Short mmCIF file of C-alpha atoms and ligand atoms in Angstrom, two decimals:
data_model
loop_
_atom_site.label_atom_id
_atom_site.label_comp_id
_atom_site.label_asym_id
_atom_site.label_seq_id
_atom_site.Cartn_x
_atom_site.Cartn_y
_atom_site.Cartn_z
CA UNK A 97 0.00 0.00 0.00
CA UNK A 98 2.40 2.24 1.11
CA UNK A 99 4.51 1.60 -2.15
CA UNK A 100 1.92 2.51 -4.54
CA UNK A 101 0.84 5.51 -2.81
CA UNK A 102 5.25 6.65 -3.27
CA UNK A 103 4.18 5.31 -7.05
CA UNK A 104 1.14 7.64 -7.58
CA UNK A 105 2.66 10.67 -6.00
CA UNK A 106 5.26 10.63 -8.74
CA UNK A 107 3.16 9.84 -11.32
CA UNK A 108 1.20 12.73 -10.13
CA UNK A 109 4.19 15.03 -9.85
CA UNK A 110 5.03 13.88 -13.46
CA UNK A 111 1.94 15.33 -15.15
CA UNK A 112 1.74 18.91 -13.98
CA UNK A 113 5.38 19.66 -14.07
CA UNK A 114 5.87 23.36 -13.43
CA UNK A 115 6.38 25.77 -16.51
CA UNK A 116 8.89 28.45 -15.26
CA UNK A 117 9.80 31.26 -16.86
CA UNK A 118 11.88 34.79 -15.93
CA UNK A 119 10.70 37.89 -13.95
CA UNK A 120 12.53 41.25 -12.48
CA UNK A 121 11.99 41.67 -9.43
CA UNK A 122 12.43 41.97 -5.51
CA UNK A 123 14.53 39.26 -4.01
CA UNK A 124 13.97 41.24 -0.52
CA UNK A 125 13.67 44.62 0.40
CA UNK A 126 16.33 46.97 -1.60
CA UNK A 127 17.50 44.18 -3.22
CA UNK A 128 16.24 43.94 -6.64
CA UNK A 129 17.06 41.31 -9.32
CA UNK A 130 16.12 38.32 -11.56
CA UNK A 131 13.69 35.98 -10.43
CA UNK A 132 12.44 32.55 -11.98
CA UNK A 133 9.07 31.51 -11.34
CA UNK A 134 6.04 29.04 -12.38
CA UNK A 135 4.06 30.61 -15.09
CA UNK A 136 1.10 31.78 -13.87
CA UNK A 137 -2.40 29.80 -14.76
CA UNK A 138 -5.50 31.61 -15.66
CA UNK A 139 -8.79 30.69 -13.89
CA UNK A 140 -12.07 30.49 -16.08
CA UNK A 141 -12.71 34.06 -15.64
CA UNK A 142 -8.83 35.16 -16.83
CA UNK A 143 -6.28 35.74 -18.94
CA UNK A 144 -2.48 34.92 -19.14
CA UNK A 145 -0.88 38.14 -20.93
CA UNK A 146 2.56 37.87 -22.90
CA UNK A 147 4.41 41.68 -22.48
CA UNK A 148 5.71 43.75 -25.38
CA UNK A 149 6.25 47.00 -23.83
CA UNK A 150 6.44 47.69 -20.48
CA UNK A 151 6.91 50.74 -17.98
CA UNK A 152 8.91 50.96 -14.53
CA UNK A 153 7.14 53.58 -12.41
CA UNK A 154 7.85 55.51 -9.20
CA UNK A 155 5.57 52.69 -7.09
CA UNK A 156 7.30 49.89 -8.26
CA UNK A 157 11.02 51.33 -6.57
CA UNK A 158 9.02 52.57 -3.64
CA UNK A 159 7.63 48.94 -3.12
CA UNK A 160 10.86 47.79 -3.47
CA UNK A 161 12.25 49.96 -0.70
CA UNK A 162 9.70 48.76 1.60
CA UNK A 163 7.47 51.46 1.47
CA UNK A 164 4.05 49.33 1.38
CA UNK A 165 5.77 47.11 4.15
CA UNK A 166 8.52 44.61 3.45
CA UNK A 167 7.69 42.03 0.28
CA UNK A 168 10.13 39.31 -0.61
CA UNK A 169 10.57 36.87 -4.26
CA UNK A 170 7.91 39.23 -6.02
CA UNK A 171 7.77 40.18 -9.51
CA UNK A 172 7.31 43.87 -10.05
CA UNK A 173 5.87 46.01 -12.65
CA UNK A 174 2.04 47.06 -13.57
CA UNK A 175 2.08 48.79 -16.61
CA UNK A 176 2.20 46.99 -19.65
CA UNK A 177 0.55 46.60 -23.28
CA UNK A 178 1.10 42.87 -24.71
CA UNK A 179 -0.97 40.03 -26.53
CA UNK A 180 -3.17 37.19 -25.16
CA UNK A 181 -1.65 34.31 -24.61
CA UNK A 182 -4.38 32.12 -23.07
CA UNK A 183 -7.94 32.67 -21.97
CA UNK A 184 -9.80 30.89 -19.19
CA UNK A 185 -13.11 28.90 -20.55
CA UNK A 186 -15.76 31.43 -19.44
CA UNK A 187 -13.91 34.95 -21.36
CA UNK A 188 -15.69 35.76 -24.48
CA UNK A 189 -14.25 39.04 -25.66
CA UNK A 190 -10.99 38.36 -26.02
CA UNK A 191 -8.31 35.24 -27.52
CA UNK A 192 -5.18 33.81 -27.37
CA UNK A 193 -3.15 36.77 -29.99
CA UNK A 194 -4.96 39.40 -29.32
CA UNK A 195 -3.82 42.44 -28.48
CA UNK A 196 -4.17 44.61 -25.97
CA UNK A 197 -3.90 47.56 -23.16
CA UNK A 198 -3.44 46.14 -19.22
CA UNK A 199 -5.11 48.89 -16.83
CA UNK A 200 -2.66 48.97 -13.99
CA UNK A 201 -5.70 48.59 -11.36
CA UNK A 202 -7.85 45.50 -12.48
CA UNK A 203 -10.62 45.63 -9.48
CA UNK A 204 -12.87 41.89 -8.83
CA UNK A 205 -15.86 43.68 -10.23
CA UNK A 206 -18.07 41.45 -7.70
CA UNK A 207 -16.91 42.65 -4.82
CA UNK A 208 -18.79 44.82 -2.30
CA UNK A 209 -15.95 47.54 -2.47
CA UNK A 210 -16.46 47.86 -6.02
CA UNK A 211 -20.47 47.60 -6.17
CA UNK A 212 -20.68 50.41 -3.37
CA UNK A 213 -20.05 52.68 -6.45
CA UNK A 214 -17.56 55.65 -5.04
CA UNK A 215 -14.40 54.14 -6.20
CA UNK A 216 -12.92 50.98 -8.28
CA UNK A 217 -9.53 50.75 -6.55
CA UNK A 218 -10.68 49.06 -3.36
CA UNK A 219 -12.38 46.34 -4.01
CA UNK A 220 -11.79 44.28 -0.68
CA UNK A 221 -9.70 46.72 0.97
CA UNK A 222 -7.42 49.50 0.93
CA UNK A 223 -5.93 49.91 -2.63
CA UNK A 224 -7.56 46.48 -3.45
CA UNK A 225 -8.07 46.38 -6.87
CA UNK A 226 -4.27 47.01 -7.58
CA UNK A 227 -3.43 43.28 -7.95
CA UNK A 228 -0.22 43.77 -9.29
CA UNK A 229 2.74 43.89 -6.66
CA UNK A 230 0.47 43.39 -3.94
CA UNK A 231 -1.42 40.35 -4.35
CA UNK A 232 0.31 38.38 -7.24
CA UNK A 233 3.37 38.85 -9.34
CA UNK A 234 3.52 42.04 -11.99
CA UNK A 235 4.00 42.43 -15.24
CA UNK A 236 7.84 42.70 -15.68
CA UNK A 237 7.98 39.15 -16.43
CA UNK A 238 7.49 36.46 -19.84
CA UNK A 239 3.82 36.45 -18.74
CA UNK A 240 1.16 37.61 -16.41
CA UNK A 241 -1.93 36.90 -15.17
CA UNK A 242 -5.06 38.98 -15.49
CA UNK A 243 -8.37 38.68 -13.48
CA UNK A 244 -12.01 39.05 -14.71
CA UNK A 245 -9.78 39.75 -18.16
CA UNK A 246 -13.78 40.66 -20.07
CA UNK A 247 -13.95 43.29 -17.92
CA UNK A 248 -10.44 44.34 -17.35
CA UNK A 249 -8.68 44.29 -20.31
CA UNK A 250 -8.97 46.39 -23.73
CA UNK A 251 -8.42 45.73 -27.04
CA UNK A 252 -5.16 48.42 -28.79
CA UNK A 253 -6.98 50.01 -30.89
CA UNK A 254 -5.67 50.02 -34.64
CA UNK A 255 -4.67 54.01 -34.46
CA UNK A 256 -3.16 54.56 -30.82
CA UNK A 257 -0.02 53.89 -30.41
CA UNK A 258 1.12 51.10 -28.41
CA UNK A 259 3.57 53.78 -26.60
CA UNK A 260 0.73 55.93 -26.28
CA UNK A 261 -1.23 53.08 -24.94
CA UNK A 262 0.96 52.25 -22.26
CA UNK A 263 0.70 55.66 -20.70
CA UNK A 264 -2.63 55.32 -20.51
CA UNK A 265 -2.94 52.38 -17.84
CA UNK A 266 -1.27 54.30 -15.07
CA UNK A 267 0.24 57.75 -16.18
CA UNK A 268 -2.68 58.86 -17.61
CA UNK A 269 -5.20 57.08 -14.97
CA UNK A 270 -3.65 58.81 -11.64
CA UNK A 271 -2.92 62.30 -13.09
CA UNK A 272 -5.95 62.79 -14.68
CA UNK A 273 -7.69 61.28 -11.34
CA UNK A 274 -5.86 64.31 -9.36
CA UNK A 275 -7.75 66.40 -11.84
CA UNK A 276 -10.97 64.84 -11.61
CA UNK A 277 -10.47 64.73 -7.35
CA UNK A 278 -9.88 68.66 -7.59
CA UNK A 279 -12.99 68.84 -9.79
CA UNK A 280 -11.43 71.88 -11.69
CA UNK A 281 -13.48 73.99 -13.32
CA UNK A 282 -13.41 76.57 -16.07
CA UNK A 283 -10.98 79.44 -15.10
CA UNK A 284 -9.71 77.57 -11.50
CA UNK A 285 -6.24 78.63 -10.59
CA UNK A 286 -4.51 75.21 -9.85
CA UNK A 287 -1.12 74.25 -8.29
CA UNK A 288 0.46 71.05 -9.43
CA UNK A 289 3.32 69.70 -6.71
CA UNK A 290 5.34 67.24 -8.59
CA UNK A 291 6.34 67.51 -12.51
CA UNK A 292 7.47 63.97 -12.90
CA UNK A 293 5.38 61.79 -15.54
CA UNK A 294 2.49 61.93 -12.85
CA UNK A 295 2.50 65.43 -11.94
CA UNK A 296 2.87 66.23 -15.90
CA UNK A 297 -0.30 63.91 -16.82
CA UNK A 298 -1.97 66.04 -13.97
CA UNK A 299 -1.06 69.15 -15.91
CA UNK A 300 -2.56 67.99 -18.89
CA UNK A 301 -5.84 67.02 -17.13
CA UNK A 302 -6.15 70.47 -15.78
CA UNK A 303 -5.61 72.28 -18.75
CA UNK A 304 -8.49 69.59 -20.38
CA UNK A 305 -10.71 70.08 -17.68
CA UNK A 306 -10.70 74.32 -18.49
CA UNK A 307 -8.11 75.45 -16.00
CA UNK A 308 -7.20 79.15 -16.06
CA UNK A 309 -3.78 79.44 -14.00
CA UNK A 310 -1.87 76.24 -14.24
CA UNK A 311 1.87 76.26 -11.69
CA UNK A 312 3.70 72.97 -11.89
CA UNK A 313 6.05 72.76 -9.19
CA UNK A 314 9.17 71.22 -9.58
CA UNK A 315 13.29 71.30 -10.91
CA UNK A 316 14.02 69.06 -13.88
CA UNK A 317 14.69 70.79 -16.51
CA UNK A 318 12.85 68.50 -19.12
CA UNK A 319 10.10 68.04 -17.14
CA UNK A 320 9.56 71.93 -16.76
CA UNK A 321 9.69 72.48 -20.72
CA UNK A 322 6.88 69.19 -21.22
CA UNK A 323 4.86 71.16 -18.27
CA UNK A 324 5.07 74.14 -20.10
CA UNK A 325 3.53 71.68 -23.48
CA UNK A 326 0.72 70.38 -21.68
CA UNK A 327 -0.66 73.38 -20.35
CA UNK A 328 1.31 75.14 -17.54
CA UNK A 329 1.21 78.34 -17.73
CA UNK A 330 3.97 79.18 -14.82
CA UNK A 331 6.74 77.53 -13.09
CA UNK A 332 8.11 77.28 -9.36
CA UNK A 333 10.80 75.96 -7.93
CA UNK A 334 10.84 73.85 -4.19
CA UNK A 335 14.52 74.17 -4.10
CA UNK A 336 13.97 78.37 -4.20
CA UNK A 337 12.65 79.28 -1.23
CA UNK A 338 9.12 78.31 0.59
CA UNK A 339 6.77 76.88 -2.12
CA UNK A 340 3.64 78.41 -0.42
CA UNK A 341 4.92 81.71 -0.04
CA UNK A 342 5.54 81.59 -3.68
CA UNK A 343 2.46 80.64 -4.35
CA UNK A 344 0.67 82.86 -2.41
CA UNK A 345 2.47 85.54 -3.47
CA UNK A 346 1.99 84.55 -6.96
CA UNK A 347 -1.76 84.44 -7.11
CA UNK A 348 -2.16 86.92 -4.28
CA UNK A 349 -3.31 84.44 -1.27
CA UNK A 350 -3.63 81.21 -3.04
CA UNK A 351 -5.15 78.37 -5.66
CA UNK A 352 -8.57 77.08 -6.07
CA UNK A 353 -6.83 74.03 -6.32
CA UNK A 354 -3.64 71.81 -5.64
CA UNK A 355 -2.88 68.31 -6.75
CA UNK A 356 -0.05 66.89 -5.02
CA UNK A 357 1.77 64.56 -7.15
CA UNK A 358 5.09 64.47 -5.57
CA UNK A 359 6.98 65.55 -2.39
CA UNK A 360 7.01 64.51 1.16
CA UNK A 361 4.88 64.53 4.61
CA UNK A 362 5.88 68.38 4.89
CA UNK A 363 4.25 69.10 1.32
CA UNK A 364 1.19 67.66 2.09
CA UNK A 365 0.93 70.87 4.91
CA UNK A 366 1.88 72.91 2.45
CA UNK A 367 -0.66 71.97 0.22
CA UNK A 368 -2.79 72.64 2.59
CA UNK A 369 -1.69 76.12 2.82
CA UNK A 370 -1.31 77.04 -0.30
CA UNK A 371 -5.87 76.35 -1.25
CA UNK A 372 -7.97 79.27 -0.82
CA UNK A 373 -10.82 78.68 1.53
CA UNK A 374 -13.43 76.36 -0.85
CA UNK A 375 -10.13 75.13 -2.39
CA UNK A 376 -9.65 71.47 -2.58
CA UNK A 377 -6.12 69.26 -1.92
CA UNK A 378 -6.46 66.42 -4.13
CA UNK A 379 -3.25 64.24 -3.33
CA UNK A 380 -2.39 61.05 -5.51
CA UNK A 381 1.50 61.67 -3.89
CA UNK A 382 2.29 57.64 -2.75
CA UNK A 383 3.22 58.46 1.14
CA UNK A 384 5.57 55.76 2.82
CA UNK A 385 4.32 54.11 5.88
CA UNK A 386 6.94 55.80 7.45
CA UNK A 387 5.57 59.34 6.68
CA UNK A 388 3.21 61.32 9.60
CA UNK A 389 0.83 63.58 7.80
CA UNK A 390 0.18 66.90 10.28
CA UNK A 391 -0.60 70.50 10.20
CA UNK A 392 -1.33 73.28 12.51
CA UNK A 393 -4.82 74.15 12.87
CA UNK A 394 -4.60 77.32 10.70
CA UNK A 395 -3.43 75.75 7.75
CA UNK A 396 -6.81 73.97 7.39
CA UNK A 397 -8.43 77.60 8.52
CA UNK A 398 -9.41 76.38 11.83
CA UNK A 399 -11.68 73.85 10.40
CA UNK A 400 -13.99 76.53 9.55
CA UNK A 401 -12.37 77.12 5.37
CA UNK A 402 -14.30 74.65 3.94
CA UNK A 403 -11.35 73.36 2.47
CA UNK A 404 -11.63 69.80 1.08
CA UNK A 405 -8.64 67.57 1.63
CA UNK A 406 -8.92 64.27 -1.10
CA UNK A 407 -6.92 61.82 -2.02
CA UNK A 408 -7.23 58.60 -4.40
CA UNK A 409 -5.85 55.97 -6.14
CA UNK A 410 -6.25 55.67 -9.38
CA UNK A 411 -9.75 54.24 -11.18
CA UNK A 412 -9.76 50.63 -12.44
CA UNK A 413 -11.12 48.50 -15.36
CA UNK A 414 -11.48 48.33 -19.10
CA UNK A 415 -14.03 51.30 -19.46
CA UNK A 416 -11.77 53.92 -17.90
CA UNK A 417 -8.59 53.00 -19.91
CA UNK A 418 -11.57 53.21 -23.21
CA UNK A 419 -11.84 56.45 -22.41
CA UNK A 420 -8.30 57.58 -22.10
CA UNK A 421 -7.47 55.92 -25.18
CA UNK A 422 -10.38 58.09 -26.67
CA UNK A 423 -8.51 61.48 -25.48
CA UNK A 424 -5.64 60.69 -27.43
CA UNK A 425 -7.34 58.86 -30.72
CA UNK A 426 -8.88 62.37 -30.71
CA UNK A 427 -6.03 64.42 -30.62
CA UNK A 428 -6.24 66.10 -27.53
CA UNK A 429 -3.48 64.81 -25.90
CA UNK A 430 0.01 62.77 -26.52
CA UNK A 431 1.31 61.34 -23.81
CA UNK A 432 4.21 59.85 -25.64
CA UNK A 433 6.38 63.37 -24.60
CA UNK A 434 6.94 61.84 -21.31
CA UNK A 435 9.04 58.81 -22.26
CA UNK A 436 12.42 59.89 -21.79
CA UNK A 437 14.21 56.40 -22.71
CA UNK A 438 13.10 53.42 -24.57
CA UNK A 439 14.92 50.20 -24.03
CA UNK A 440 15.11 47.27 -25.71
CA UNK A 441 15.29 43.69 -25.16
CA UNK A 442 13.86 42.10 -21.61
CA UNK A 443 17.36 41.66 -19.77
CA UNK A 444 17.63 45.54 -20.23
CA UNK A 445 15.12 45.99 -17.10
CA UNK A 446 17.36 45.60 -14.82
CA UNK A 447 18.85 49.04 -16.33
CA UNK A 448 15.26 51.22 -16.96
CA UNK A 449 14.61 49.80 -12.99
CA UNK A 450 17.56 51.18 -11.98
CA UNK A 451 17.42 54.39 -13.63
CA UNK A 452 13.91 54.87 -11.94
CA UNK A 453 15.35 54.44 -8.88
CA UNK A 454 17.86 56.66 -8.51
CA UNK A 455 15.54 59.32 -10.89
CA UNK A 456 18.62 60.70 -13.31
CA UNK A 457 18.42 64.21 -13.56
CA UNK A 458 17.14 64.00 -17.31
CA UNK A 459 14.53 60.92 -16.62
CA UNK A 460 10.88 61.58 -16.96
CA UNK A 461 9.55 58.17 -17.96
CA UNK A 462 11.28 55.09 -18.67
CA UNK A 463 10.04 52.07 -21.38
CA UNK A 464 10.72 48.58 -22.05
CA UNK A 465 10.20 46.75 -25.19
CA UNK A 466 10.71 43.53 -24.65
CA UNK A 467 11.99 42.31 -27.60
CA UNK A 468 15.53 42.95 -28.59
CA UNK A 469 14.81 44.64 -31.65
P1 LIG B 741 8.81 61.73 -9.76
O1 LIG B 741 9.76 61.42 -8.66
O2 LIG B 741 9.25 61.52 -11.16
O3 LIG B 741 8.35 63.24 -9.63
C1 LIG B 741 8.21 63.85 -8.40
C2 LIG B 741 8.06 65.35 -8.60
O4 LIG B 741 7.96 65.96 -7.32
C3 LIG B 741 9.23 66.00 -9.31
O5 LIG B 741 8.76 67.02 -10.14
C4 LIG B 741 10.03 66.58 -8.17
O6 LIG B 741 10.81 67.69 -8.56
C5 LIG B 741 8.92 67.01 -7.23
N1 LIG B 741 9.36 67.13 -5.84
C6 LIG B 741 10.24 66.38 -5.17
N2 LIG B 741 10.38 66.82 -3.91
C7 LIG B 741 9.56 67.88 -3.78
C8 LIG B 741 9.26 68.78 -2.71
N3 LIG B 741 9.83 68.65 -1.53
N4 LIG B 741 8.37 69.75 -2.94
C9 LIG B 741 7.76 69.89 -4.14
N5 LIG B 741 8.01 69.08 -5.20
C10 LIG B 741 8.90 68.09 -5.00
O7 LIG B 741 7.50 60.89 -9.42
P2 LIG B 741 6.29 60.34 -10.35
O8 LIG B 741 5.74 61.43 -11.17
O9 LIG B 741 6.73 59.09 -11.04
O10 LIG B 741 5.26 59.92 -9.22
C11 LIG B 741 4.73 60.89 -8.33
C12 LIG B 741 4.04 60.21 -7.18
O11 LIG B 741 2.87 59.57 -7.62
C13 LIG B 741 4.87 59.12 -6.51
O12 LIG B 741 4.72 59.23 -5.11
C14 LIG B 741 4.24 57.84 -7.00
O13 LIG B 741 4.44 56.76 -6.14
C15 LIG B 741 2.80 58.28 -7.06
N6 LIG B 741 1.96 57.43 -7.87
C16 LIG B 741 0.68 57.28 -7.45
C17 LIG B 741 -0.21 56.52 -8.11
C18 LIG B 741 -1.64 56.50 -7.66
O14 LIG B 741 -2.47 55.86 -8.25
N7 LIG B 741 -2.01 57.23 -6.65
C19 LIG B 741 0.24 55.75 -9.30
C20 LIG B 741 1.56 56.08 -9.76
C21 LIG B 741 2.39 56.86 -9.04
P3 LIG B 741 12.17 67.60 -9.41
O15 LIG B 741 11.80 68.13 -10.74
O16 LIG B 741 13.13 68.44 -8.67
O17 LIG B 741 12.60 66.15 -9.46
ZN1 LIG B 742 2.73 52.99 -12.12
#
């Protein structure tokens, strides 16, 4: 008995051998590297996606440092465009070749979270719906996995460019959301902390939305020029004095509106004191677990300034990426002028990671094509 039970177990073990395959990654906290792991398996509802471009972005080094608490042998990365490799039984819109866009937040669409109608990104919990680095492996691997894919994935269209596509699924997705948290209107004087690719899509959002005023706050050189593109109308620097004295002083006692979109703990106070009373703060800055966020009472005007204080991760799903894509098929925006460096061939991750990390003084946004071509 006990023999054949020895027999069966490696008979068993001989049919579902694992497929492996490669992934960049965290081996443990700031210690990034090359990983190999099984190849992920889609459930009826899924889809297994095979990359062709993908994008290293600000959350993917601050996971790795820890800053969403300390992850170990994950695969990081969650913006990508790529082609269907396999489809669980039950997806009917899309098949193995296909291609097409990966929105960076892919919410369970029957959960509670996301029925209660307010947001998409929290599904089950806190920042739910982003699936990627927190709940599975990411996309900077030969394949990924993709839940409820009918409802979270989109088809490229034919005249979008996969580049432009790829900006869409996160880029695009949280700086427009600091736009739509401010709810700017026609004519609103807004602030934008933080001109990296985030803080730059937030520009462009504003100026969409009918902003008057537009400041982008920040140093880089080629970020201030692509601010200046997409709508901004002037400049300030943090590194040149108290950013909300200059503001004040610059729209003589302060802005409708302020998106934070980069920074520290201290900048969210300043935000704070650089809105108008009936302003809004709409932050969609990624603060560490290590950060406190405070303020004296008068920067919030005592309580009484009717000063809304927002912040949200970005939107999740199919639909919302749709509709980005429809802003640029349009013409009203190109998001391309934010990739700073393309590279190509998968083993050159390690590289684009890298120069995320330490944020080269002429990075805006790196890409990835995965083939070496
Ligand atoms: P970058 O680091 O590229 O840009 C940060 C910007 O903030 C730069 O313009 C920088 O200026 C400026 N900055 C830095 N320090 C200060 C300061 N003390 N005061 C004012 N401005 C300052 O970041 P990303 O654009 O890639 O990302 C921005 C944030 O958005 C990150 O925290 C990221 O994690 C978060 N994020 C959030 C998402 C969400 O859904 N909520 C999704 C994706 C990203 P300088 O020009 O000098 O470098
Ligand atoms: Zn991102």
């Amino acid at each position: 008995m006990s023999t054949r039970t020895a027999f069966d177990t490696r008979l068993k073990k001989k049919e579902a051998p694992p497929v492996m395959m490669r992934g960049y990654g965290i081996l443990e906290v700031n210690k990034p590297g090359w990983l190999e792991k099984p190849r992920p398996v889609a459930g009826p509802l899924d889809a297994i996606v095979r990359p062709t471009i993908v994008a290293p972005c600000s959350s993917d080094t601050h996971v790795s440092h820890g800053g969403s608490g300390p992850k170990t042998n994950l695969i990081l990365g969650h913006e990508a465009v790529g082609i269907v490799e396999e489809v669980g039984e039950l997806v009917t819109k899309f098949a193995p070749g296909d291609k097409v866009v990966v929105p960076c937040v892919t919410p369970d669409w029957l959960s509670m979270g996301t029925q209660a109608g307010k947001s998409t990104a929290h599904d089950h919990h806190l920042m739910g719906s982003f699936k990627f680095l927190s709940q599975k492996d990411g996309v900077f691997a030969e394949y990924f996995h993709v839940n409820q894919a009918d409802a979270n994935l989109v088809h490229m269209p034919d005249d979008v460019s996969p580049e432009a596509a790829l900006m869409t699924v996160d880029m695009m997705s949280t700086g427009f959301h600091g736009a739509e948290l401010a709810e700017i209107g026609y004519g609103d004087t807004v602030v934008v902390i933080g001109i990296g690719p985030v803080g730059l899509m937030a520009v462009a959002g504003a100026q969409l939305r009918g902003a008057g005023r537009i400041i982008g706050i920040g140093t880089r050189p080629n970020c201030v020029k692509i601010a200046r593109e997409y709508g901004a109308t002037d400049i300030v620097s943090y590194k040149e004095g108290d950013i909300v004295e200059q503001i004040k002083d610059l729209t003589g006692g302060g802005a409708d509106k302020v998106i934070i979109a980069g920074g520290d703990a201290e900048t969210f106070r300043q935000a704070v004191d650089m809105t108008k009373e009936m302003g809004v703060v709409s932050n969609i800055n990624f603060f560490d677990l290590s950060h406190v966020l405070s303020m004296p009472a008068w920067s919030w005007g005592l309580g009484m300034a009717n000063k809304d204080i927002r912040g949200g991760f970005c939107p999740g799903g199919a639909l919302r990426i749709q509709k980005l894509l429809e802003v640029i098929r349009h013409g009203r925006l190109d998001p391309t002028r934010i990739i700073s460096h393309k590279f190509h061939g998968f083993e050159k991750m390690e590289e684009a990671f890298d120069l995320m990390d330490k944020k080269a003084p002429d990075l805006i946004k790196p890409i990835v094509y995965m083939d070496a071509q």
